PDB file of C-alpha atoms in Angstrom:
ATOM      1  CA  UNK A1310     -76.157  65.425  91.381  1.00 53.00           C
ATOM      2  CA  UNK A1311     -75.379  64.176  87.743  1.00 67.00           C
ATOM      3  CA  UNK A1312     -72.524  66.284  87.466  1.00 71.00           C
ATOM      4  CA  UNK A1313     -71.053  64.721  90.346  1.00 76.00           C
ATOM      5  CA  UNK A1314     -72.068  60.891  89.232  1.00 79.00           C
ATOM      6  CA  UNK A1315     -70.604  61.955  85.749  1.00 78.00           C
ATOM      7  CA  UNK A1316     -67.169  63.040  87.287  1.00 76.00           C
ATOM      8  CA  UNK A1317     -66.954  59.592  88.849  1.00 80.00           C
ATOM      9  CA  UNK A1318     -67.576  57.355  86.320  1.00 81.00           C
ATOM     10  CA  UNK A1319     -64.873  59.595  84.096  1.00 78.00           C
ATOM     11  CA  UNK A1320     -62.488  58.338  87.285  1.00 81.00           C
ATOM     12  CA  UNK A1321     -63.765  54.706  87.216  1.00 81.00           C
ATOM     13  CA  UNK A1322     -62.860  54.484  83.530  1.00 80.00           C
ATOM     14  CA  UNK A1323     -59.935  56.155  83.950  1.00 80.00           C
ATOM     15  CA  UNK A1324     -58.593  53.861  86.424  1.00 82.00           C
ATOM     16  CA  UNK A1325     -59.668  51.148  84.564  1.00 81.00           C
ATOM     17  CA  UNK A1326     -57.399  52.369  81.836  1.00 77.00           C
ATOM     18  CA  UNK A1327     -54.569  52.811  83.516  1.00 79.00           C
ATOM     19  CA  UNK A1328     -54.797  49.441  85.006  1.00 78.00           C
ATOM     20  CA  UNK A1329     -54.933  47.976  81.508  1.00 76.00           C
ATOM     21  CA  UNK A1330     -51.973  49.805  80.534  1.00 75.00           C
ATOM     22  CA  UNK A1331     -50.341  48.538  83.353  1.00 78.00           C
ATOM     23  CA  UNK A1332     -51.332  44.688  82.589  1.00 76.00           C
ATOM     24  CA  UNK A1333     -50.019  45.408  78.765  1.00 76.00           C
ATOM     25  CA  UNK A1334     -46.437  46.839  80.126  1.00 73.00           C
ATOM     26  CA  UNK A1335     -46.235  44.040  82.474  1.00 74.00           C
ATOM     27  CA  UNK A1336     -46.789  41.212  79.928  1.00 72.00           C
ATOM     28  CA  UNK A1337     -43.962  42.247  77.631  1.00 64.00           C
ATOM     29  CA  UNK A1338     -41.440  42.055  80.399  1.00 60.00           C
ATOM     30  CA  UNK A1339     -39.199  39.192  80.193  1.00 54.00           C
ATOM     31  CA  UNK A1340     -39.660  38.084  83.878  1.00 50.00           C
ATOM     32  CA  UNK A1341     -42.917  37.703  83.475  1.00 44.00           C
ATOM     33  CA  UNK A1342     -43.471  36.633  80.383  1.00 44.00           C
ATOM     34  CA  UNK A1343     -43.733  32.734  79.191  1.00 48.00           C
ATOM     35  CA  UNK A1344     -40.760  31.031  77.704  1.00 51.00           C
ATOM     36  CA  UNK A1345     -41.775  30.057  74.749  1.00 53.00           C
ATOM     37  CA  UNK A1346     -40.490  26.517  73.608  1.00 56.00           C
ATOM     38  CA  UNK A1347     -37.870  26.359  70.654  1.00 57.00           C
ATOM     39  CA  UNK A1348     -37.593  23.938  67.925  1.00 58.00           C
ATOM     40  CA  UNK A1349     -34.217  21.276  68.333  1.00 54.00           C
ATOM     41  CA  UNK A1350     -31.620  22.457  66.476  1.00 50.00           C
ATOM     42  CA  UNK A1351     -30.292  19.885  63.618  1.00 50.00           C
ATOM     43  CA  UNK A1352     -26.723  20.881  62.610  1.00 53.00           C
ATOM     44  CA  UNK A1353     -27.065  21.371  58.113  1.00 59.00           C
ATOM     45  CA  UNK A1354     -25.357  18.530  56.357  1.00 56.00           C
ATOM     46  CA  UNK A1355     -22.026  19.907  54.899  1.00 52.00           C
ATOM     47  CA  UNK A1356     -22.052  20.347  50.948  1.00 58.00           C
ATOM     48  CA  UNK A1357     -20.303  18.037  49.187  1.00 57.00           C
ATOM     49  CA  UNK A1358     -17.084  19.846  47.752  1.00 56.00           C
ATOM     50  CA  UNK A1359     -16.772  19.499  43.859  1.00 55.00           C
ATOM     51  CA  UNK A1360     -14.809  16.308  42.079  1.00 59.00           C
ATOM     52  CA  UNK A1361     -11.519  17.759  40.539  1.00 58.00           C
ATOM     53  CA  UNK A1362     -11.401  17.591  37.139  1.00 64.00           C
ATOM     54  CA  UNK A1363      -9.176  16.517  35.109  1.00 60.00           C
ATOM     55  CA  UNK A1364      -7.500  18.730  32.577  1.00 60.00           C
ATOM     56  CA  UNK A1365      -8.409  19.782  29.666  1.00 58.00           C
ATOM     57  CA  UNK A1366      -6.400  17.941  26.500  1.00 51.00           C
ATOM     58  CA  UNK A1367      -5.218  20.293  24.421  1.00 57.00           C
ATOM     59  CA  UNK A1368      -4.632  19.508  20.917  1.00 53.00           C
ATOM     60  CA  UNK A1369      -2.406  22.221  20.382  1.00 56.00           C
ATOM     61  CA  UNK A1370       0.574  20.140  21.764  1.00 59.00           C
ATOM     62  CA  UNK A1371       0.671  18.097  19.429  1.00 78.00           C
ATOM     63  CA  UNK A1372       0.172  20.081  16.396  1.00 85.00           C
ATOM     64  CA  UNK A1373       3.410  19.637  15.321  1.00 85.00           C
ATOM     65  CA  UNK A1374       3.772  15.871  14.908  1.00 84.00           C
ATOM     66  CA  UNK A1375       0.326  15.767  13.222  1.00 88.00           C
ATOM     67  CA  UNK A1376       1.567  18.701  10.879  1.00 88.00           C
ATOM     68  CA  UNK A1377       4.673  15.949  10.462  1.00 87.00           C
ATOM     69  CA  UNK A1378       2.676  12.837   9.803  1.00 87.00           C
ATOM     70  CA  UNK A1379       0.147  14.953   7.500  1.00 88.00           C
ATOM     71  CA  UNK A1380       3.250  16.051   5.425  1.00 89.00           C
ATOM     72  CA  UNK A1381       4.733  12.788   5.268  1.00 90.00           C
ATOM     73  CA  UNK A1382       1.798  10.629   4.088  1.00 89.00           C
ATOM     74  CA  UNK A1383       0.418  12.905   1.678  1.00 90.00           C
ATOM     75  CA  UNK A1384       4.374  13.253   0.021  1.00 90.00           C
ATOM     76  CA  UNK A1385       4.797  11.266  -3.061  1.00 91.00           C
ATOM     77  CA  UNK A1386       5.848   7.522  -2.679  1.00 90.00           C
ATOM     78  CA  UNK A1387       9.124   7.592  -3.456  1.00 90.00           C
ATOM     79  CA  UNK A1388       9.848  10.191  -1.096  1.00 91.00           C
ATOM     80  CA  UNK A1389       7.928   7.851   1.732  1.00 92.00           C
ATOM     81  CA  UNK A1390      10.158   4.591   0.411  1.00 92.00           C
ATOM     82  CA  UNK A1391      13.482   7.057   0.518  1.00 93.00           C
ATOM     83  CA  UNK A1392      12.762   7.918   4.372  1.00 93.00           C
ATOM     84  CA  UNK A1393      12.165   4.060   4.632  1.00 93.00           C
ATOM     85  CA  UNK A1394      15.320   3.088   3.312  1.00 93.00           C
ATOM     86  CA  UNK A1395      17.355   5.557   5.112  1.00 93.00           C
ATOM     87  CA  UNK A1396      16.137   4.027   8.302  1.00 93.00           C
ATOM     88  CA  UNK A1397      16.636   0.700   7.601  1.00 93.00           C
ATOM     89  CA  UNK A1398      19.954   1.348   6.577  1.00 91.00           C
ATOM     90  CA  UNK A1399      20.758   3.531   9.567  1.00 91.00           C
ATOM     91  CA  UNK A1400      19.668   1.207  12.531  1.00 90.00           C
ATOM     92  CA  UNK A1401      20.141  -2.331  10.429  1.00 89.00           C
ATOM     93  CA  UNK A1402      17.507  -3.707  12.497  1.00 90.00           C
ATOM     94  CA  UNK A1403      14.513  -6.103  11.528  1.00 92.00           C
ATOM     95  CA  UNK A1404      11.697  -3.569  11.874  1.00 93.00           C
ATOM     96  CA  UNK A1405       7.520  -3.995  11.861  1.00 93.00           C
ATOM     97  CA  UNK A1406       5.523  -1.654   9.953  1.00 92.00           C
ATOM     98  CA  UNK A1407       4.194  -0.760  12.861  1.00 92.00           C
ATOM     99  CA  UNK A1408       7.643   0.245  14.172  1.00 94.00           C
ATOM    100  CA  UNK A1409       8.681   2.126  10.565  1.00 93.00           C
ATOM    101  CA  UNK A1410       5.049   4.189  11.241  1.00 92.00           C
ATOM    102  CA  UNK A1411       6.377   5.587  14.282  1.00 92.00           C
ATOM    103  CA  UNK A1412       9.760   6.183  13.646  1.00 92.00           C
ATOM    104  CA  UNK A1413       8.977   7.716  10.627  1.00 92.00           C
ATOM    105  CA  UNK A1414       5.033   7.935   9.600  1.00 92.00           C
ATOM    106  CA  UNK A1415       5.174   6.056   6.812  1.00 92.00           C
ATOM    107  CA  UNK A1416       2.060   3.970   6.818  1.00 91.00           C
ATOM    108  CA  UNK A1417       3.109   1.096   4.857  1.00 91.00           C
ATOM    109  CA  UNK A1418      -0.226  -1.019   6.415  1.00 89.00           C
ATOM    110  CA  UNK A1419      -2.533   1.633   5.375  1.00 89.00           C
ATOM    111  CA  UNK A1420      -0.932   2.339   1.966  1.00 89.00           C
ATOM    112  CA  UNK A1421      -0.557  -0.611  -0.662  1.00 90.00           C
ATOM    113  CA  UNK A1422       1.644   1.153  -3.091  1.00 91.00           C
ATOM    114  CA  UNK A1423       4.242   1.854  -0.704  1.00 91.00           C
ATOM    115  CA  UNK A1424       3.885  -2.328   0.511  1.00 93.00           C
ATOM    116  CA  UNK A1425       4.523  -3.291  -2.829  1.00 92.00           C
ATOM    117  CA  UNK A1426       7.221  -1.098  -3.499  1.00 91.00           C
ATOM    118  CA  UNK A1427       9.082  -1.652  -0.756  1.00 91.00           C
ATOM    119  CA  UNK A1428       8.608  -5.791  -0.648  1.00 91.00           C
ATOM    120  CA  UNK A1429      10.001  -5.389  -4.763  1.00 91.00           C
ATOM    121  CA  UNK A1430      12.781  -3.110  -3.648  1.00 93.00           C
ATOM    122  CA  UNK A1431      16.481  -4.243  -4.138  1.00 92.00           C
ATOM    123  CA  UNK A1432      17.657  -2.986  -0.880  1.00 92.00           C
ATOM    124  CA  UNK A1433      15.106  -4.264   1.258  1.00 93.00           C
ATOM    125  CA  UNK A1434      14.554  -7.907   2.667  1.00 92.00           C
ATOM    126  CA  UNK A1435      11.007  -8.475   3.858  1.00 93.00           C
ATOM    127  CA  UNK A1436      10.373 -12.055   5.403  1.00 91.00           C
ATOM    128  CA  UNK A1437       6.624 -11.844   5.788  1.00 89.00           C
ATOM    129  CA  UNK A1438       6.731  -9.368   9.110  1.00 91.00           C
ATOM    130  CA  UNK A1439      10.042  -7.604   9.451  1.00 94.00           C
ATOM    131  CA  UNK A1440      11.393  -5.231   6.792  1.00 94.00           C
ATOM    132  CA  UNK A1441      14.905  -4.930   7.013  1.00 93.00           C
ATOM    133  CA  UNK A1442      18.115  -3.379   4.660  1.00 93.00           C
ATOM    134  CA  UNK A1443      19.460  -5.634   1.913  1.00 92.00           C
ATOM    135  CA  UNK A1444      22.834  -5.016   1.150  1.00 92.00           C
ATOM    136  CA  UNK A1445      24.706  -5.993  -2.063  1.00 90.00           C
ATOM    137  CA  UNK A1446      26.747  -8.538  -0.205  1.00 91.00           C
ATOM    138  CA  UNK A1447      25.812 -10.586   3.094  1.00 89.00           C
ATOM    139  CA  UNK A1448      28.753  -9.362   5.063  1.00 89.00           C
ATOM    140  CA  UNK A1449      28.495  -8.786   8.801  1.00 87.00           C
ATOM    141  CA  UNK A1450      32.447  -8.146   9.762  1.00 89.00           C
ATOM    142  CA  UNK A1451      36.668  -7.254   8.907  1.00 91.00           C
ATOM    143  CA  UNK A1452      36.883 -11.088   8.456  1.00 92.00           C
ATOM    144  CA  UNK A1453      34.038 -11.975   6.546  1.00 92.00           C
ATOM    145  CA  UNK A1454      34.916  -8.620   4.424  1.00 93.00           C
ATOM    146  CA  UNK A1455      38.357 -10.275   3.989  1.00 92.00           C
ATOM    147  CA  UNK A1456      36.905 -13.568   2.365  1.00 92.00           C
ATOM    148  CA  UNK A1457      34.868 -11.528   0.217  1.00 93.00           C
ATOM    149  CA  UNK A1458      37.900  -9.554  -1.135  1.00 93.00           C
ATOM    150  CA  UNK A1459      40.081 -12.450  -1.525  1.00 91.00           C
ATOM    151  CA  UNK A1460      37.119 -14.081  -4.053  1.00 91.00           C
ATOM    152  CA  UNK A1461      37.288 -11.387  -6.616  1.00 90.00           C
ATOM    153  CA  UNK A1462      41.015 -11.742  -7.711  1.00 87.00           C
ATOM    154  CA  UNK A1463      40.796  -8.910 -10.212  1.00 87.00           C
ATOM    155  CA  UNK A1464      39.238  -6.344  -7.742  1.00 90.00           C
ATOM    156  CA  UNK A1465      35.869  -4.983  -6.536  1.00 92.00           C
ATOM    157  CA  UNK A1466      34.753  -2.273  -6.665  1.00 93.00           C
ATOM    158  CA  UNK A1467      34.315  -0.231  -3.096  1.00 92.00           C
ATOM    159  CA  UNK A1468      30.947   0.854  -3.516  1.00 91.00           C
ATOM    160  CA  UNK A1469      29.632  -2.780  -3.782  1.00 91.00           C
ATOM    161  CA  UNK A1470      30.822  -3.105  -0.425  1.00 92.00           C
ATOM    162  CA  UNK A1471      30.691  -0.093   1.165  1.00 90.00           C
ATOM    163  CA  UNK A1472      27.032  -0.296   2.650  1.00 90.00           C
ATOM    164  CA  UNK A1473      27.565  -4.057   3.980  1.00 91.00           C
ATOM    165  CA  UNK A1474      27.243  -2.746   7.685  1.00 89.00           C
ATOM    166  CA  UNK A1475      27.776   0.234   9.033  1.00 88.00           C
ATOM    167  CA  UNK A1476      31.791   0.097  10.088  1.00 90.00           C
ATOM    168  CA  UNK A1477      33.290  -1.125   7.186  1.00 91.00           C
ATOM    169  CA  UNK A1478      35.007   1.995   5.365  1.00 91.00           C
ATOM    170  CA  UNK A1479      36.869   1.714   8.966  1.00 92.00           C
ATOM    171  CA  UNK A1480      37.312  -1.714   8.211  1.00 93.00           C
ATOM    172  CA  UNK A1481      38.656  -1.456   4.901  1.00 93.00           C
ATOM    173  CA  UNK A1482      41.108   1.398   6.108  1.00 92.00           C
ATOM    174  CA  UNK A1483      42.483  -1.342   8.840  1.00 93.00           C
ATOM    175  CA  UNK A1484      43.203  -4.122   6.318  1.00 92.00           C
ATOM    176  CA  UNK A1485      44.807  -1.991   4.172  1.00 92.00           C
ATOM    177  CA  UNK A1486      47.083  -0.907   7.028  1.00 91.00           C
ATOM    178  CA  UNK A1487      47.734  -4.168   7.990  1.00 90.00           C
ATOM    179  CA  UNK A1488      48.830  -4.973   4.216  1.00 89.00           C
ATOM    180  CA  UNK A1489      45.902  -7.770   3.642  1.00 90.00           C
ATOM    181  CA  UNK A1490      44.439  -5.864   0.643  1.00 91.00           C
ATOM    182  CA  UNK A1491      45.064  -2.792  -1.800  1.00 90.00           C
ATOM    183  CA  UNK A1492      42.584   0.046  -1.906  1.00 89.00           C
ATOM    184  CA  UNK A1493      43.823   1.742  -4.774  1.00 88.00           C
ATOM    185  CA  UNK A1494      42.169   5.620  -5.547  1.00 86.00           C
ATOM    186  CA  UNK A1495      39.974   6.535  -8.753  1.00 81.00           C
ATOM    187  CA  UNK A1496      37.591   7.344 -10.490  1.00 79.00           C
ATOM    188  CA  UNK A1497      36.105   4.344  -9.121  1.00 85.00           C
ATOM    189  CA  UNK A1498      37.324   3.074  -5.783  1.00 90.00           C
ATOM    190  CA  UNK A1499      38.513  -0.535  -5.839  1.00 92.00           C
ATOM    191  CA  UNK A1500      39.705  -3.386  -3.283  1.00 92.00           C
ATOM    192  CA  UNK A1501      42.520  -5.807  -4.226  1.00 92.00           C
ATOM    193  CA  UNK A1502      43.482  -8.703  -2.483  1.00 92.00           C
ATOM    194  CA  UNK A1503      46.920  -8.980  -1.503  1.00 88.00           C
ATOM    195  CA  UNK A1504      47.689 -12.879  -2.134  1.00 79.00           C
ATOM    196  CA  UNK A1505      49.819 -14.339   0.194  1.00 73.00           C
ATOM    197  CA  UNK A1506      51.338 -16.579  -2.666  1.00 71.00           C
ATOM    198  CA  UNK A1507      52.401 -13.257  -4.279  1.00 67.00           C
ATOM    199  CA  UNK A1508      55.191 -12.448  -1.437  1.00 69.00           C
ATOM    200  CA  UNK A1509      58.231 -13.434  -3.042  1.00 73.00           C
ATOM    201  CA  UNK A1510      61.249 -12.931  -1.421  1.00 79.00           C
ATOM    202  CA  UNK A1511      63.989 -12.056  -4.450  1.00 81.00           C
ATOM    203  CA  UNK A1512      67.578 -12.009  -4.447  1.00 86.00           C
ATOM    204  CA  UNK A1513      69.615  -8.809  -3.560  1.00 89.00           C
ATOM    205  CA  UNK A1514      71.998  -9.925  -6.650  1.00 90.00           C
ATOM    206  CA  UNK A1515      68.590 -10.230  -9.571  1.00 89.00           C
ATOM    207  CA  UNK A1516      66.990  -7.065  -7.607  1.00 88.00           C
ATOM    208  CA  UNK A1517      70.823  -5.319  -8.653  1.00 90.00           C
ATOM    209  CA  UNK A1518      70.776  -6.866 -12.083  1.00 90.00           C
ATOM    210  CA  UNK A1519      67.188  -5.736 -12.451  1.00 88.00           C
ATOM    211  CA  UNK A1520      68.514  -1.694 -11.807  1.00 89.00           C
ATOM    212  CA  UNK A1521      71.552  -1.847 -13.486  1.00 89.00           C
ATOM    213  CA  UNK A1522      69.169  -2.311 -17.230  1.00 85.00           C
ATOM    214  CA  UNK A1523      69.396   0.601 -19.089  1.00 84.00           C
ATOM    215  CA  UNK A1524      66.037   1.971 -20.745  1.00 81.00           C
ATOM    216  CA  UNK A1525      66.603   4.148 -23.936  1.00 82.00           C
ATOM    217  CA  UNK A1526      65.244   7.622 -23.587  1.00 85.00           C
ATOM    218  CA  UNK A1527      64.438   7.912 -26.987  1.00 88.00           C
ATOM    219  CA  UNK A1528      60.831   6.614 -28.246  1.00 89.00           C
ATOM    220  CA  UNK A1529      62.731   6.014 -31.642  1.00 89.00           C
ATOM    221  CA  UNK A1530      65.240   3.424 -29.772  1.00 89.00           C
ATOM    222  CA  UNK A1531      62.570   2.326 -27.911  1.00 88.00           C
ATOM    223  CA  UNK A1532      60.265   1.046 -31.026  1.00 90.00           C
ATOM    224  CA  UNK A1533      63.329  -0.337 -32.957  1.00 89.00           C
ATOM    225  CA  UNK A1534      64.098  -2.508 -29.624  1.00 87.00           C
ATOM    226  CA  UNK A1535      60.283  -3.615 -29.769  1.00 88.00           C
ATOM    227  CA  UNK A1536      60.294  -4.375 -33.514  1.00 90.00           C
ATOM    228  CA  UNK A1537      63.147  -6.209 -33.139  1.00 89.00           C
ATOM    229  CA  UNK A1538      61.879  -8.982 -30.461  1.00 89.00           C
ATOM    230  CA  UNK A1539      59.062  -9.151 -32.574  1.00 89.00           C
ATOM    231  CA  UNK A1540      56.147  -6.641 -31.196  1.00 90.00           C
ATOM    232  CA  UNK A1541      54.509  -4.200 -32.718  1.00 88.00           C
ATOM    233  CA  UNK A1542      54.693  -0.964 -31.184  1.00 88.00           C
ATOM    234  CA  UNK A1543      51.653   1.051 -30.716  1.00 87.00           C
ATOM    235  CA  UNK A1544      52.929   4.532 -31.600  1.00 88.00           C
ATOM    236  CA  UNK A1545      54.628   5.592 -34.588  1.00 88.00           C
ATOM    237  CA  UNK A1546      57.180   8.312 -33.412  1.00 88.00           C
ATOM    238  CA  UNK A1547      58.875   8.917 -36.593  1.00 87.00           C
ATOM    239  CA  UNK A1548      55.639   9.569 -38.288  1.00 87.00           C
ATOM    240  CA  UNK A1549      54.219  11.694 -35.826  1.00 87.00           C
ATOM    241  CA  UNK A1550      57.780  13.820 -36.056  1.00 87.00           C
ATOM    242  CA  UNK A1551      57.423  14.550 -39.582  1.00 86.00           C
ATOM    243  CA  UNK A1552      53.607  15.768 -39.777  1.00 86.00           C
ATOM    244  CA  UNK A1553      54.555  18.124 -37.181  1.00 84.00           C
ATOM    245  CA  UNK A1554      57.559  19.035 -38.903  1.00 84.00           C
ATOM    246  CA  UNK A1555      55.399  20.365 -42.454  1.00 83.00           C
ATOM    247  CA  UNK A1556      52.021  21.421 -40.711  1.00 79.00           C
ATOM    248  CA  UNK A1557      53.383  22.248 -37.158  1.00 72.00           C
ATOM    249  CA  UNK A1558      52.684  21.507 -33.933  1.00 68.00           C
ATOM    250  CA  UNK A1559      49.011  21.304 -33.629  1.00 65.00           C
ATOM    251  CA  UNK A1560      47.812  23.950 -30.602  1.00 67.00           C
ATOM    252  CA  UNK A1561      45.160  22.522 -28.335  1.00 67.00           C
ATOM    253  CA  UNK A1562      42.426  24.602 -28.031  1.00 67.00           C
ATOM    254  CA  UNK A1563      41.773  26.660 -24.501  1.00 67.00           C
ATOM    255  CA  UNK A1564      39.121  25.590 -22.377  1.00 67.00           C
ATOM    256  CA  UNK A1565      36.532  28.083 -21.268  1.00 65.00           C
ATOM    257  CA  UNK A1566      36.255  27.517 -17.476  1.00 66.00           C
ATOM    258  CA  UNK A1567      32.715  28.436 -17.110  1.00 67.00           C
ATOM    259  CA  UNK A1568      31.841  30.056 -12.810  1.00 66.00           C
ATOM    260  CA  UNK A1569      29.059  27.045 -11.772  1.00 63.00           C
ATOM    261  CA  UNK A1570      25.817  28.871 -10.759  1.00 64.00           C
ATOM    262  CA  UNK A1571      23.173  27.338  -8.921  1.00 61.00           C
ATOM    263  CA  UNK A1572      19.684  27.035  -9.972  1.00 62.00           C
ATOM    264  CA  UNK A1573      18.070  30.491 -10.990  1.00 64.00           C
ATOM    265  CA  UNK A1574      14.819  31.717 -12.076  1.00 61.00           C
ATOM    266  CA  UNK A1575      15.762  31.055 -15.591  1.00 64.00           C
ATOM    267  CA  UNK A1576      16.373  27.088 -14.908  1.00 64.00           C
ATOM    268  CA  UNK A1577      13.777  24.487 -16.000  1.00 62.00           C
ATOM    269  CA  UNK A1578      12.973  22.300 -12.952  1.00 60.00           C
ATOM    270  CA  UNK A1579      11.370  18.995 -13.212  1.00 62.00           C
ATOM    271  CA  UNK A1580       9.953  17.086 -10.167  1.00 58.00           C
ATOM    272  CA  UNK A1581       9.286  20.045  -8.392  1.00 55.00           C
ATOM    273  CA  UNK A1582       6.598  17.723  -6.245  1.00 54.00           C
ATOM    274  CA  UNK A1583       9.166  15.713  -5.105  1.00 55.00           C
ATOM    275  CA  UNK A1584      11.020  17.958  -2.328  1.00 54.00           C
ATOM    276  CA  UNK A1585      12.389  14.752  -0.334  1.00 54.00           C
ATOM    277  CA  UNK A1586      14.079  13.421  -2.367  1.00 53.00           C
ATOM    278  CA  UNK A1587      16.551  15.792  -3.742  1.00 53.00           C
ATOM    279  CA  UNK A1588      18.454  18.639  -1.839  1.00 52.00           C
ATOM    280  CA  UNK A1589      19.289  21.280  -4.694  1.00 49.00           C
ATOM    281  CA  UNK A1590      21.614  24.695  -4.265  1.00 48.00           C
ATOM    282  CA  UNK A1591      19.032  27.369  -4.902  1.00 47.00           C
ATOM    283  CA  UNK A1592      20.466  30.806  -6.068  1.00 46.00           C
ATOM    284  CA  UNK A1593      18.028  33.301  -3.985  1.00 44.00           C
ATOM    285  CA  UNK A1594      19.528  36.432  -5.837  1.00 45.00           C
ATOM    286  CA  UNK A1595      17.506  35.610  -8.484  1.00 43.00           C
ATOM    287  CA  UNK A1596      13.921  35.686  -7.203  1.00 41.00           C
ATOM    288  CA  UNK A1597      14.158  38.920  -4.868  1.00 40.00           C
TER     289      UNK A1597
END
């Protein structure tokens, strides 16, 4: 009898086990299980994409002009007043010192030496603002360079004109062309005026007469002719025939024609801290 109530209550429980397995399979089915509520979806706000940046300066492009200006305005004065001048004279133009410090990098505000140098200079006209080239005459033109000519009756020289403006070696080429003036060759160029007054017209008979005269040939004939209309002649031929005739012909004395070198190491150079303003044949043979 207990056997028997044992082996049924080991069925009851087993039943009752597989029943609860049953329940736990069914539950995780989707059909039957509970839809579980979701959350509403909010779309994510979109980043904000980066700000371009600008680029990067780079100092390296311009290391050349600042390698220029540094050069420039630590050179000596002179050298800074030379690369003034040559500017001014080149564009003839009423310039700031704000326009000479970019053309050039001279900074004449900055530097009082150079201001006072250049506002003394000869060849520069400074009105209070504009620095500008001072010539050695106030000549703007062929006419104006024609008046000026015609003033100095006994010549100028060309240099005093030559840096009135820019054209007027040209100019000075075309009056001589036209016959207004004589430029006459030398070891110092100079202008002559060519006076209208001075045009004569002569007579074909007086220019004939004027050949026909008969020079003599011999210096001898030539002083006698002098002494006789009462000038003294400057040389003394008959003198100068008979010294030569006791001591001889005096021989002049050979000139050594010496080859021109350029500077070596062996030359003494001055200024050496003023590169600007001199441009100097340098003989490299000597320092390899």
């Amino acid at each position: 009898m207990d056997l028997n109530e044992r082996l049924n209550r080991f069925k009851l429980q087993q039943e009752r086990c597989q029943a609860s397995l049953s329940s736990i399979a069914a539950a995780k089915t989707p059909s039957s299980a509970a839809t579980k509520p979701q959350p509403p979806y909010f779309p994510r706000p979109a980043k904000p994409s980066p700000t371009a940046m600008p680029p990067a300066v780079r100092f390296s492009d311009d290391t050349a002009r600042l390698q220029k200006m540094h050069s420039v305005r630590n050179s000596a004065v002179g050298s800074q007043m030379k690369d003034v001048i040559e500017l001014l004279y080149r564009t003839r133009k009423a310039l700031t010192a704000k326009q000479i410090n970019e053309a050039t990098y001279v900074d004449i505000a900055g530097n009082s030496a150079i201001f006072e140098s250049l506002r003394s200079n000869p060849k520069v006209r400074f009105d209070g603002r504009f620095f500008s080239y001072k010539p050695t005459h106030n000549v703007t033109g062929k006419d104006g360079l024609l008046a000026l000519i015609a003033d100095f009756r006994d010549g100028i020289p060309v240099k005093e004109v030559e840096d009135a403006y820019p054209s007027v070696l040209d100019d000075l080429q075309a009056l001589k062309s036209s016959g207004d003036i004589y430029l006459l060759p030398g070891e110092q160029d100079m202008v002559f005026p060519n006076d209208p007054r001075s045009r004569l017209e002569l007579d074909t008979e007086l220019k004939k007469l004027f050949y026909e005269i008969k020079l003599p040939k011999d210096m001898l004939d030539i002083e006698k002719d002098l002494r006789r209309n009462g000038e003294k002649p400057v040389t003394d031929t008959a003198k100068r025939r008979a010294t030569a005739q006791i001591f001889g012909k005096p021989s002049k004395p050979k000139k050594s024609m010496k080859k021109p070198r350029g500077i070596t190491s062996r030359t003494r150079i001055t200024n050496v801290h003023l590169p600007g303003l001199f441009d100097m044949p340098m003989d490299t043979k000597d320092f390899i």
